């Protein structure tokens, strides 16, 4: 059996003492200082079309604030991060913009490496030991890991919470695998409901969690209140903090929802089929806000890697596959089905369809690899003779009315 090792990151909340907060602040500040200095030098060379030479933090050594107190590995990592940002930019300018200067207001972080066990976790005392810190930082170890620590990234969110993301080298053991109950499942993502799922046992809809809806309403209110406050005033700072806290709450709550749902789907089914929703194309349209809020692309990423972890098959169908427009019963393609139409009646066989359920059934069929369903070709045949099959009388000609048939 192959026993490759894998890197896994575990993120924990940490509770530094006042002295540790001060140490973190100094390290963040120093990293930010070095980042901005190096970036400035690179940007200027870039503007003059000069070759960008290897800039190192050592160059600014004398200018460092608190240079003796700060972890030098953290500064080395700043250099690596900056180089990577530039490399990405030159490889793909559209996706990766030029790196930006860092501000004190942004999220703060630094990364340090473990050299000869300089980073340790005491699982009994709930303490994290970091280079340059004599005393351990209180850490909430909500889960245990096992393996060699490679590095730690300490971060402070802009609502004032501290986290440590620990990168661990572990043996690449498969996670505990549950036997799937269903052979396949089709997942249709929507705006009205988060998802509609069909598997061997039938179809069900997954609502957008209520706490997220409520949270977003509160977010809107806080945003409004923040924008009304006088800039730089004490009340404005308070409002900013409340807003940041709410942002963090929503993002955590959404991630939690997406993780749990994707895990449940992966546990239950052997093959998972989703649409390629062309997130980037949709983001440019008016749907943008709801799409980003509903976290579709994150959800697909989670499904994909969880499928890999648990030995399931993840299929993303071509975005031109007309999953909502095909009648799952007879394969007729309803060419002009508008986006707002939630229920439609198949003009060929008379079946009434809930738009999302029908789409998820079609995706489920793809997962089963049912040979008799070759949706696209079959649709073409039906397009040519749409009147060959009996119709239900209450259907209108286009078959796209939102009335019960
Ligand atoms: Zn039909």
mmCIF file of C-alpha atoms and ligand atoms in Angstrom:
data_model
loop_
_atom_site.group_PDB
_atom_site.id
_atom_site.type_symbol
_atom_site.label_atom_id
_atom_site.label_comp_id
_atom_site.label_asym_id
_atom_site.label_seq_id
_atom_site.Cartn_x
_atom_site.Cartn_y
_atom_site.Cartn_z
ATOM 1 C CA UNK A 1 0.000 0.000 0.000
ATOM 2 C CA UNK A 2 1.233 3.463 -0.844
ATOM 3 C CA UNK A 3 1.741 5.659 2.127
ATOM 4 C CA UNK A 4 2.277 9.122 0.806
ATOM 5 C CA UNK A 5 2.188 11.998 3.222
ATOM 6 C CA UNK A 6 -0.179 14.907 2.884
ATOM 7 C CA UNK A 7 -0.321 18.421 4.253
ATOM 8 C CA UNK A 8 -3.422 19.395 6.148
ATOM 9 C CA UNK A 9 -4.262 22.694 7.783
ATOM 10 C CA UNK A 10 -6.142 22.932 11.066
ATOM 11 C CA UNK A 11 -7.470 26.266 12.203
ATOM 12 C CA UNK A 12 -8.039 27.092 15.859
ATOM 13 C CA UNK A 13 -9.123 30.109 17.826
ATOM 14 C CA UNK A 14 -6.373 31.366 20.149
ATOM 15 C CA UNK A 15 -6.595 33.648 23.180
ATOM 16 C CA UNK A 16 -3.333 35.570 23.609
ATOM 17 C CA UNK A 17 -2.488 37.423 26.828
ATOM 18 C CA UNK A 18 -1.901 41.168 26.670
ATOM 19 C CA UNK A 19 1.838 40.628 26.341
ATOM 20 C CA UNK A 20 1.270 38.141 23.531
ATOM 21 C CA UNK A 21 -1.122 40.525 21.780
ATOM 22 C CA UNK A 22 1.662 43.102 21.869
ATOM 23 C CA UNK A 23 4.145 40.597 20.430
ATOM 24 C CA UNK A 24 1.725 39.696 17.631
ATOM 25 C CA UNK A 25 1.082 43.366 16.890
ATOM 26 C CA UNK A 26 4.828 43.988 16.584
ATOM 27 C CA UNK A 27 5.287 40.980 14.308
ATOM 28 C CA UNK A 28 2.325 41.917 12.112
ATOM 29 C CA UNK A 29 3.639 45.470 11.907
ATOM 30 C CA UNK A 30 7.121 44.355 11.012
ATOM 31 C CA UNK A 31 5.865 41.971 8.321
ATOM 32 C CA UNK A 32 3.662 44.691 6.907
ATOM 33 C CA UNK A 33 6.612 47.110 6.935
ATOM 34 C CA UNK A 34 8.861 44.671 5.095
ATOM 35 C CA UNK A 35 6.133 43.712 2.621
ATOM 36 C CA UNK A 36 5.425 47.336 1.725
ATOM 37 C CA UNK A 37 9.141 48.200 1.455
ATOM 38 C CA UNK A 38 9.910 45.268 -0.844
ATOM 39 C CA UNK A 39 6.767 45.798 -2.877
ATOM 40 C CA UNK A 40 7.578 49.469 -3.338
ATOM 41 C CA UNK A 41 11.047 48.625 -4.615
ATOM 42 C CA UNK A 42 9.691 46.029 -7.008
ATOM 43 C CA UNK A 43 6.911 48.263 -8.287
ATOM 44 C CA UNK A 44 9.338 51.089 -8.964
ATOM 45 C CA UNK A 45 11.706 48.804 -10.833
ATOM 46 C CA UNK A 46 8.738 47.480 -12.738
ATOM 47 C CA UNK A 47 7.604 50.992 -13.718
ATOM 48 C CA UNK A 48 11.098 51.806 -14.993
ATOM 49 C CA UNK A 49 11.085 48.476 -16.832
ATOM 50 C CA UNK A 50 14.192 47.418 -14.954
ATOM 51 C CA UNK A 51 14.795 43.842 -14.043
ATOM 52 C CA UNK A 52 13.378 43.144 -10.621
ATOM 53 C CA UNK A 53 16.290 42.049 -8.515
ATOM 54 C CA UNK A 54 16.072 39.733 -5.573
ATOM 55 C CA UNK A 55 15.021 41.977 -2.709
ATOM 56 C CA UNK A 56 15.494 40.551 0.759
ATOM 57 C CA UNK A 57 14.249 41.679 4.153
ATOM 58 C CA UNK A 58 17.838 41.838 5.419
ATOM 59 C CA UNK A 59 18.271 44.982 3.359
ATOM 60 C CA UNK A 60 15.992 46.952 5.672
ATOM 61 C CA UNK A 61 17.351 45.450 8.824
ATOM 62 C CA UNK A 62 18.387 48.732 10.342
ATOM 63 C CA UNK A 63 15.039 50.307 9.644
ATOM 64 C CA UNK A 64 12.989 47.524 11.229
ATOM 65 C CA UNK A 65 10.868 48.541 14.088
ATOM 66 C CA UNK A 66 11.438 46.072 16.986
ATOM 67 C CA UNK A 67 13.885 44.108 14.850
ATOM 68 C CA UNK A 68 15.349 42.124 17.720
ATOM 69 C CA UNK A 69 12.058 41.016 19.146
ATOM 70 C CA UNK A 70 10.470 39.751 15.949
ATOM 71 C CA UNK A 71 10.591 36.213 14.570
ATOM 72 C CA UNK A 72 12.965 36.304 11.592
ATOM 73 C CA UNK A 73 11.275 33.324 9.927
ATOM 74 C CA UNK A 74 8.116 35.382 9.631
ATOM 75 C CA UNK A 75 10.033 37.986 7.643
ATOM 76 C CA UNK A 76 11.527 35.331 5.400
ATOM 77 C CA UNK A 77 8.030 34.125 4.659
ATOM 78 C CA UNK A 78 6.953 37.630 3.669
ATOM 79 C CA UNK A 79 9.613 37.553 0.982
ATOM 80 C CA UNK A 80 8.389 34.171 -0.296
ATOM 81 C CA UNK A 81 4.755 35.303 -0.294
ATOM 82 C CA UNK A 82 5.605 38.434 -2.242
ATOM 83 C CA UNK A 83 7.615 36.501 -4.798
ATOM 84 C CA UNK A 84 4.768 34.071 -5.253
ATOM 85 C CA UNK A 85 2.294 36.925 -5.741
ATOM 86 C CA UNK A 86 4.496 38.381 -8.487
ATOM 87 C CA UNK A 87 5.008 35.019 -10.147
ATOM 88 C CA UNK A 88 1.241 34.434 -10.221
ATOM 89 C CA UNK A 89 0.687 37.880 -11.638
ATOM 90 C CA UNK A 90 3.135 37.385 -14.469
ATOM 91 C CA UNK A 91 1.691 33.989 -15.252
ATOM 92 C CA UNK A 92 -1.927 35.133 -15.322
ATOM 93 C CA UNK A 93 -2.471 38.878 -15.209
ATOM 94 C CA UNK A 94 -6.208 38.677 -15.466
ATOM 95 C CA UNK A 95 -6.736 36.446 -12.485
ATOM 96 C CA UNK A 96 -3.910 37.722 -10.302
ATOM 97 C CA UNK A 97 -3.621 41.478 -9.942
ATOM 98 C CA UNK A 98 -0.378 43.093 -8.845
ATOM 99 C CA UNK A 99 0.109 42.604 -5.094
ATOM 100 C CA UNK A 100 -1.202 45.453 -2.968
ATOM 101 C CA UNK A 101 0.292 47.502 -0.185
ATOM 102 C CA UNK A 102 -0.857 46.374 3.245
ATOM 103 C CA UNK A 103 -2.722 48.607 5.614
ATOM 104 C CA UNK A 104 -3.016 48.426 9.350
ATOM 105 C CA UNK A 105 -6.786 48.174 8.994
ATOM 106 C CA UNK A 106 -6.682 44.974 6.902
ATOM 107 C CA UNK A 107 -6.628 41.498 8.339
ATOM 108 C CA UNK A 108 -3.209 40.930 9.906
ATOM 109 C CA UNK A 109 -1.184 37.760 9.778
ATOM 110 C CA UNK A 110 2.254 36.227 9.856
ATOM 111 C CA UNK A 111 3.559 32.753 9.104
ATOM 112 C CA UNK A 112 6.392 31.048 10.925
ATOM 113 C CA UNK A 113 7.975 27.644 10.431
ATOM 114 C CA UNK A 114 8.802 24.892 12.811
ATOM 115 C CA UNK A 115 12.536 24.320 13.083
ATOM 116 C CA UNK A 116 13.571 21.449 15.312
ATOM 117 C CA UNK A 117 10.166 21.355 16.987
ATOM 118 C CA UNK A 118 10.137 25.070 17.728
ATOM 119 C CA UNK A 119 6.374 24.956 17.326
ATOM 120 C CA UNK A 120 4.547 22.603 19.658
ATOM 121 C CA UNK A 121 1.010 21.960 20.800
ATOM 122 C CA UNK A 122 0.212 20.757 24.290
ATOM 123 C CA UNK A 123 -3.091 18.952 23.906
ATOM 124 C CA UNK A 124 -3.533 18.490 27.647
ATOM 125 C CA UNK A 125 -2.917 22.046 28.714
ATOM 126 C CA UNK A 126 -4.411 23.558 25.522
ATOM 127 C CA UNK A 127 -1.328 25.598 24.731
ATOM 128 C CA UNK A 128 0.426 26.507 21.508
ATOM 129 C CA UNK A 129 4.153 27.228 21.673
ATOM 130 C CA UNK A 130 5.548 29.601 19.057
ATOM 131 C CA UNK A 131 9.101 30.806 18.318
ATOM 132 C CA UNK A 132 10.139 33.883 20.324
ATOM 133 C CA UNK A 133 7.297 33.423 22.783
ATOM 134 C CA UNK A 134 8.377 31.961 26.073
ATOM 135 C CA UNK A 135 4.906 31.117 27.272
ATOM 136 C CA UNK A 136 2.348 29.111 25.368
ATOM 137 C CA UNK A 137 -0.695 30.782 23.839
ATOM 138 C CA UNK A 138 -4.060 29.541 25.044
ATOM 139 C CA UNK A 139 -5.652 27.605 22.192
ATOM 140 C CA UNK A 140 -9.091 26.079 21.777
ATOM 141 C CA UNK A 141 -8.308 22.618 20.414
ATOM 142 C CA UNK A 142 -11.734 21.596 19.186
ATOM 143 C CA UNK A 143 -10.167 18.758 17.224
ATOM 144 C CA UNK A 144 -7.029 16.695 17.487
ATOM 145 C CA UNK A 145 -4.459 16.281 14.755
ATOM 146 C CA UNK A 146 -1.661 13.853 14.423
ATOM 147 C CA UNK A 147 1.574 14.469 12.532
ATOM 148 C CA UNK A 148 4.494 16.805 12.212
ATOM 149 C CA UNK A 149 3.888 20.558 12.405
ATOM 150 C CA UNK A 150 5.399 22.377 9.420
ATOM 151 C CA UNK A 151 4.254 25.937 9.977
ATOM 152 C CA UNK A 152 1.738 28.153 11.731
ATOM 153 C CA UNK A 153 -0.054 31.226 10.475
ATOM 154 C CA UNK A 154 -1.232 33.548 13.222
ATOM 155 C CA UNK A 155 -3.941 35.961 12.178
ATOM 156 C CA UNK A 156 -6.063 38.695 13.659
ATOM 157 C CA UNK A 157 -9.421 39.366 12.030
ATOM 158 C CA UNK A 158 -10.654 42.920 11.828
ATOM 159 C CA UNK A 159 -13.139 42.268 14.576
ATOM 160 C CA UNK A 160 -10.249 41.541 16.924
ATOM 161 C CA UNK A 161 -10.200 37.727 17.108
ATOM 162 C CA UNK A 162 -7.022 35.682 16.884
ATOM 163 C CA UNK A 163 -6.578 32.393 15.051
ATOM 164 C CA UNK A 164 -3.761 29.949 14.424
ATOM 165 C CA UNK A 165 -3.783 27.850 11.282
ATOM 166 C CA UNK A 166 -1.465 24.910 11.812
ATOM 167 C CA UNK A 167 -0.057 23.134 8.775
ATOM 168 C CA UNK A 168 0.610 19.483 9.589
ATOM 169 C CA UNK A 169 2.284 16.726 7.620
ATOM 170 C CA UNK A 170 0.239 13.590 8.097
ATOM 171 C CA UNK A 171 0.165 10.152 6.643
ATOM 172 C CA UNK A 172 -2.337 10.232 3.823
ATOM 173 C CA UNK A 173 -4.872 8.011 5.448
ATOM 174 C CA UNK A 174 -8.315 7.952 3.930
ATOM 175 C CA UNK A 175 -10.907 9.457 6.182
ATOM 176 C CA UNK A 176 -13.408 7.066 7.673
ATOM 177 C CA UNK A 177 -15.565 5.995 4.759
ATOM 178 C CA UNK A 178 -19.258 5.282 5.087
ATOM 179 C CA UNK A 179 -20.880 2.807 2.717
ATOM 180 C CA UNK A 180 -23.072 4.852 0.331
ATOM 181 C CA UNK A 181 -26.795 4.092 0.455
ATOM 182 C CA UNK A 182 -27.569 5.500 -2.961
ATOM 183 C CA UNK A 183 -25.855 4.758 -6.269
ATOM 184 C CA UNK A 184 -26.103 8.259 -7.660
ATOM 185 C CA UNK A 185 -27.436 11.720 -6.965
ATOM 186 C CA UNK A 186 -28.136 14.859 -8.996
ATOM 187 C CA UNK A 187 -27.764 18.279 -7.370
ATOM 188 C CA UNK A 188 -29.398 21.331 -8.900
ATOM 189 C CA UNK A 189 -28.335 24.645 -7.370
ATOM 190 C CA UNK A 190 -30.857 27.436 -7.273
ATOM 191 C CA UNK A 191 -31.606 30.868 -5.925
ATOM 192 C CA UNK A 192 -34.977 30.179 -4.387
ATOM 193 C CA UNK A 193 -33.822 27.006 -2.644
ATOM 194 C CA UNK A 194 -30.137 26.435 -2.098
ATOM 195 C CA UNK A 195 -30.236 23.015 -3.738
ATOM 196 C CA UNK A 196 -32.609 20.389 -5.069
ATOM 197 C CA UNK A 197 -31.313 16.842 -4.734
ATOM 198 C CA UNK A 198 -32.487 13.625 -6.354
ATOM 199 C CA UNK A 199 -31.079 10.191 -5.509
ATOM 200 C CA UNK A 200 -32.243 6.562 -5.393
ATOM 201 C CA UNK A 201 -34.801 7.444 -2.716
ATOM 202 C CA UNK A 202 -36.426 10.441 -4.393
ATOM 203 C CA UNK A 203 -36.084 14.224 -4.463
ATOM 204 C CA UNK A 204 -35.798 16.810 -1.728
ATOM 205 C CA UNK A 205 -35.113 20.520 -1.473
ATOM 206 C CA UNK A 206 -32.561 22.162 0.763
ATOM 207 C CA UNK A 207 -33.599 25.624 1.944
ATOM 208 C CA UNK A 208 -31.246 28.517 2.474
ATOM 209 C CA UNK A 209 -30.741 28.416 6.240
ATOM 210 C CA UNK A 210 -32.956 30.908 8.034
ATOM 211 C CA UNK A 211 -30.147 32.143 10.255
ATOM 212 C CA UNK A 212 -28.243 33.182 7.140
ATOM 213 C CA UNK A 213 -31.195 35.121 5.756
ATOM 214 C CA UNK A 214 -31.697 36.855 9.094
ATOM 215 C CA UNK A 215 -27.978 37.470 9.390
ATOM 216 C CA UNK A 216 -27.897 39.136 6.016
ATOM 217 C CA UNK A 217 -30.762 41.434 6.923
ATOM 218 C CA UNK A 218 -28.893 42.478 10.028
ATOM 219 C CA UNK A 219 -25.762 42.997 7.926
ATOM 220 C CA UNK A 220 -27.636 45.409 5.673
ATOM 221 C CA UNK A 221 -28.860 47.385 8.667
ATOM 222 C CA UNK A 222 -25.376 47.577 10.159
ATOM 223 C CA UNK A 223 -23.906 48.674 6.854
ATOM 224 C CA UNK A 224 -26.394 51.505 6.631
ATOM 225 C CA UNK A 225 -25.757 52.570 10.185
ATOM 226 C CA UNK A 226 -21.980 52.516 9.630
ATOM 227 C CA UNK A 227 -22.174 54.653 6.503
ATOM 228 C CA UNK A 228 -24.234 57.271 8.349
ATOM 229 C CA UNK A 229 -21.687 57.765 11.127
ATOM 230 C CA UNK A 230 -19.129 60.522 10.937
ATOM 231 C CA UNK A 231 -15.820 59.144 9.749
ATOM 232 C CA UNK A 232 -13.158 58.819 12.398
ATOM 233 C CA UNK A 233 -15.610 59.293 15.276
ATOM 234 C CA UNK A 234 -15.923 56.918 18.200
ATOM 235 C CA UNK A 235 -19.385 55.859 17.114
ATOM 236 C CA UNK A 236 -18.114 55.121 13.632
ATOM 237 C CA UNK A 237 -15.447 52.828 15.094
ATOM 238 C CA UNK A 238 -18.068 51.023 17.161
ATOM 239 C CA UNK A 239 -20.276 50.589 14.107
ATOM 240 C CA UNK A 240 -17.329 49.311 12.083
ATOM 241 C CA UNK A 241 -16.605 46.700 14.718
ATOM 242 C CA UNK A 242 -20.225 45.543 14.820
ATOM 243 C CA UNK A 243 -20.236 45.305 11.033
ATOM 244 C CA UNK A 244 -16.980 43.326 10.956
ATOM 245 C CA UNK A 245 -18.318 40.952 13.598
ATOM 246 C CA UNK A 246 -21.470 40.345 11.614
ATOM 247 C CA UNK A 247 -19.448 39.707 8.434
ATOM 248 C CA UNK A 248 -17.348 37.158 10.287
ATOM 249 C CA UNK A 249 -20.439 35.515 11.786
ATOM 250 C CA UNK A 250 -22.114 35.115 8.392
ATOM 251 C CA UNK A 251 -19.031 33.809 6.683
ATOM 252 C CA UNK A 252 -18.467 31.221 9.449
ATOM 253 C CA UNK A 253 -22.115 30.195 9.516
ATOM 254 C CA UNK A 254 -22.231 29.813 5.746
ATOM 255 C CA UNK A 255 -19.072 27.742 5.652
ATOM 256 C CA UNK A 256 -20.429 25.505 8.357
ATOM 257 C CA UNK A 257 -23.649 24.977 6.392
ATOM 258 C CA UNK A 258 -21.763 24.246 3.147
ATOM 259 C CA UNK A 259 -19.410 21.791 4.846
ATOM 260 C CA UNK A 260 -22.211 19.872 6.555
ATOM 261 C CA UNK A 261 -24.386 19.678 3.443
ATOM 262 C CA UNK A 262 -21.557 18.572 1.153
ATOM 263 C CA UNK A 263 -20.436 15.966 3.688
ATOM 264 C CA UNK A 264 -23.977 14.575 3.994
ATOM 265 C CA UNK A 265 -24.332 14.304 0.203
ATOM 266 C CA UNK A 266 -20.940 12.643 -0.179
ATOM 267 C CA UNK A 267 -21.718 10.172 2.634
ATOM 268 C CA UNK A 268 -25.009 9.130 1.105
ATOM 269 C CA UNK A 269 -24.145 8.755 -2.580
ATOM 270 C CA UNK A 270 -21.547 6.987 -4.696
ATOM 271 C CA UNK A 271 -21.777 9.298 -7.720
ATOM 272 C CA UNK A 272 -22.560 12.991 -7.371
ATOM 273 C CA UNK A 273 -23.550 15.003 -10.442
ATOM 274 C CA UNK A 274 -23.779 18.789 -10.508
ATOM 275 C CA UNK A 275 -24.101 21.435 -13.158
ATOM 276 C CA UNK A 276 -21.175 23.539 -14.185
ATOM 277 C CA UNK A 277 -22.904 26.720 -13.164
ATOM 278 C CA UNK A 278 -20.395 28.967 -14.874
ATOM 279 C CA UNK A 279 -20.024 31.045 -11.770
ATOM 280 C CA UNK A 280 -17.810 33.590 -13.398
ATOM 281 C CA UNK A 281 -20.319 34.280 -16.159
ATOM 282 C CA UNK A 282 -23.176 34.599 -13.688
ATOM 283 C CA UNK A 283 -21.225 36.945 -11.466
ATOM 284 C CA UNK A 284 -21.209 39.565 -14.162
ATOM 285 C CA UNK A 285 -24.984 39.589 -14.385
ATOM 286 C CA UNK A 286 -27.586 40.985 -12.003
ATOM 287 C CA UNK A 287 -27.670 37.693 -10.161
ATOM 288 C CA UNK A 288 -24.199 38.422 -8.819
ATOM 289 C CA UNK A 289 -25.158 39.281 -5.254
ATOM 290 C CA UNK A 290 -27.291 36.236 -4.651
ATOM 291 C CA UNK A 291 -24.727 33.957 -6.260
ATOM 292 C CA UNK A 292 -21.872 35.140 -4.106
ATOM 293 C CA UNK A 293 -24.095 35.007 -1.052
ATOM 294 C CA UNK A 294 -25.268 31.502 -1.671
ATOM 295 C CA UNK A 295 -21.686 30.265 -1.930
ATOM 296 C CA UNK A 296 -22.205 27.971 -4.915
ATOM 297 C CA UNK A 297 -18.626 27.839 -6.035
ATOM 298 C CA UNK A 298 -17.413 27.092 -2.518
ATOM 299 C CA UNK A 299 -19.986 24.337 -2.265
ATOM 300 C CA UNK A 300 -18.765 22.727 -5.499
ATOM 301 C CA UNK A 301 -15.166 22.926 -4.294
ATOM 302 C CA UNK A 302 -16.129 21.188 -1.045
ATOM 303 C CA UNK A 303 -18.061 18.455 -2.883
ATOM 304 C CA UNK A 304 -15.130 17.886 -5.197
ATOM 305 C CA UNK A 305 -12.425 17.442 -2.606
ATOM 306 C CA UNK A 306 -14.652 15.495 -0.240
ATOM 307 C CA UNK A 307 -15.484 13.131 -3.114
ATOM 308 C CA UNK A 308 -11.759 12.583 -3.523
ATOM 309 C CA UNK A 309 -11.215 12.001 0.187
ATOM 310 C CA UNK A 310 -14.038 9.483 0.486
ATOM 311 C CA UNK A 311 -13.558 7.679 -2.804
ATOM 312 C CA UNK A 312 -16.707 8.940 -4.531
ATOM 313 C CA UNK A 313 -17.164 10.073 -8.121
ATOM 314 C CA UNK A 314 -17.825 13.747 -8.727
ATOM 315 C CA UNK A 315 -19.197 14.709 -12.147
ATOM 316 C CA UNK A 316 -19.735 18.242 -13.352
ATOM 317 C CA UNK A 317 -21.802 18.274 -16.535
ATOM 318 C CA UNK A 318 -21.138 20.685 -19.347
ATOM 319 C CA UNK A 319 -22.896 23.976 -18.785
ATOM 320 C CA UNK A 320 -24.635 23.584 -22.110
ATOM 321 C CA UNK A 321 -26.332 20.410 -20.903
ATOM 322 C CA UNK A 322 -29.951 21.613 -20.717
ATOM 323 C CA UNK A 323 -30.800 20.004 -17.364
ATOM 324 C CA UNK A 324 -33.779 22.269 -16.604
ATOM 325 C CA UNK A 325 -35.157 22.283 -20.126
ATOM 326 C CA UNK A 326 -35.324 18.536 -20.693
ATOM 327 C CA UNK A 327 -38.418 16.613 -19.721
ATOM 328 C CA UNK A 328 -37.012 13.812 -17.569
ATOM 329 C CA UNK A 329 -39.880 11.563 -18.574
ATOM 330 C CA UNK A 330 -39.809 11.704 -22.357
ATOM 331 C CA UNK A 331 -36.659 13.685 -23.145
ATOM 332 C CA UNK A 332 -38.439 16.519 -24.928
ATOM 333 C CA UNK A 333 -36.420 19.747 -24.908
ATOM 334 C CA UNK A 334 -38.413 22.797 -23.938
ATOM 335 C CA UNK A 335 -36.252 25.327 -25.783
ATOM 336 C CA UNK A 336 -37.694 28.589 -24.559
ATOM 337 C CA UNK A 337 -38.022 28.016 -20.838
ATOM 338 C CA UNK A 338 -37.447 31.390 -19.172
ATOM 339 C CA UNK A 339 -35.541 31.624 -15.885
ATOM 340 C CA UNK A 340 -38.525 32.863 -13.854
ATOM 341 C CA UNK A 341 -40.731 29.919 -14.821
ATOM 342 C CA UNK A 342 -40.823 27.612 -11.810
ATOM 343 C CA UNK A 343 -43.310 25.014 -13.058
ATOM 344 C CA UNK A 344 -43.836 23.864 -16.592
ATOM 345 C CA UNK A 345 -45.803 21.332 -18.494
ATOM 346 C CA UNK A 346 -44.177 19.121 -21.103
ATOM 347 C CA UNK A 347 -45.957 19.710 -24.440
ATOM 348 C CA UNK A 348 -44.839 16.288 -25.644
ATOM 349 C CA UNK A 349 -45.947 13.960 -22.835
ATOM 350 C CA UNK A 350 -48.074 16.234 -20.648
ATOM 351 C CA UNK A 351 -46.052 15.757 -17.450
ATOM 352 C CA UNK A 352 -45.989 18.726 -15.088
ATOM 353 C CA UNK A 353 -42.533 19.598 -13.827
ATOM 354 C CA UNK A 354 -41.176 21.502 -10.911
ATOM 355 C CA UNK A 355 -38.270 23.168 -12.631
ATOM 356 C CA UNK A 356 -35.616 22.348 -10.017
ATOM 357 C CA UNK A 357 -36.768 18.806 -9.301
ATOM 358 C CA UNK A 358 -36.819 18.027 -13.017
ATOM 359 C CA UNK A 359 -33.284 19.396 -13.413
ATOM 360 C CA UNK A 360 -31.957 17.338 -10.507
ATOM 361 C CA UNK A 361 -33.607 14.191 -11.913
ATOM 362 C CA UNK A 362 -31.858 14.743 -15.236
ATOM 363 C CA UNK A 363 -28.541 15.117 -13.423
ATOM 364 C CA UNK A 364 -29.296 11.977 -11.416
ATOM 365 C CA UNK A 365 -29.826 10.072 -14.691
ATOM 366 C CA UNK A 366 -26.418 11.240 -15.860
ATOM 367 C CA UNK A 367 -24.978 9.822 -12.633
ATOM 368 C CA UNK A 368 -26.647 6.469 -13.211
ATOM 369 C CA UNK A 369 -25.215 6.498 -16.726
ATOM 370 C CA UNK A 370 -28.565 5.262 -17.925
ATOM 371 C CA UNK A 371 -27.883 4.198 -21.498
ATOM 372 C CA UNK A 372 -31.412 4.859 -22.720
ATOM 373 C CA UNK A 373 -31.203 8.488 -21.718
ATOM 374 C CA UNK A 374 -29.153 10.400 -24.183
ATOM 375 C CA UNK A 375 -30.858 13.664 -23.477
ATOM 376 C CA UNK A 376 -29.496 15.851 -26.215
ATOM 377 C CA UNK A 377 -30.113 13.548 -29.155
ATOM 378 C CA UNK A 378 -33.489 12.497 -27.891
ATOM 379 C CA UNK A 379 -34.479 16.116 -27.525
ATOM 380 C CA UNK A 380 -33.577 16.756 -31.117
ATOM 381 C CA UNK A 381 -35.835 13.947 -32.289
ATOM 382 C CA UNK A 382 -38.695 15.316 -30.236
ATOM 383 C CA UNK A 383 -38.104 18.835 -31.477
ATOM 384 C CA UNK A 384 -38.796 17.628 -34.956
ATOM 385 C CA UNK A 385 -42.107 15.985 -34.125
ATOM 386 C CA UNK A 386 -43.504 17.661 -31.022
ATOM 387 C CA UNK A 387 -47.098 16.765 -31.814
ATOM 388 C CA UNK A 388 -46.533 13.056 -32.123
ATOM 389 C CA UNK A 389 -47.232 12.438 -28.442
ATOM 390 C CA UNK A 390 -50.521 13.005 -26.588
ATOM 391 C CA UNK A 391 -50.946 16.317 -24.824
ATOM 392 C CA UNK A 392 -52.812 17.175 -21.704
ATOM 393 C CA UNK A 393 -55.560 19.646 -22.596
ATOM 394 C CA UNK A 394 -54.752 22.247 -19.963
ATOM 395 C CA UNK A 395 -51.228 22.826 -21.234
ATOM 396 C CA UNK A 396 -50.662 25.895 -23.327
ATOM 397 C CA UNK A 397 -48.763 25.743 -26.589
ATOM 398 C CA UNK A 398 -45.338 26.751 -25.344
ATOM 399 C CA UNK A 399 -45.724 24.555 -22.303
ATOM 400 C CA UNK A 400 -44.218 27.193 -20.109
ATOM 401 C CA UNK A 401 -47.105 28.557 -18.073
ATOM 402 C CA UNK A 402 -46.822 28.545 -14.310
ATOM 403 C CA UNK A 403 -50.254 27.036 -13.787
ATOM 404 C CA UNK A 404 -51.145 23.596 -12.587
ATOM 405 C CA UNK A 405 -51.941 21.271 -15.446
HETATM 406 ZN ZN1 LIG B 1 -42.207 15.000 -21.587
#
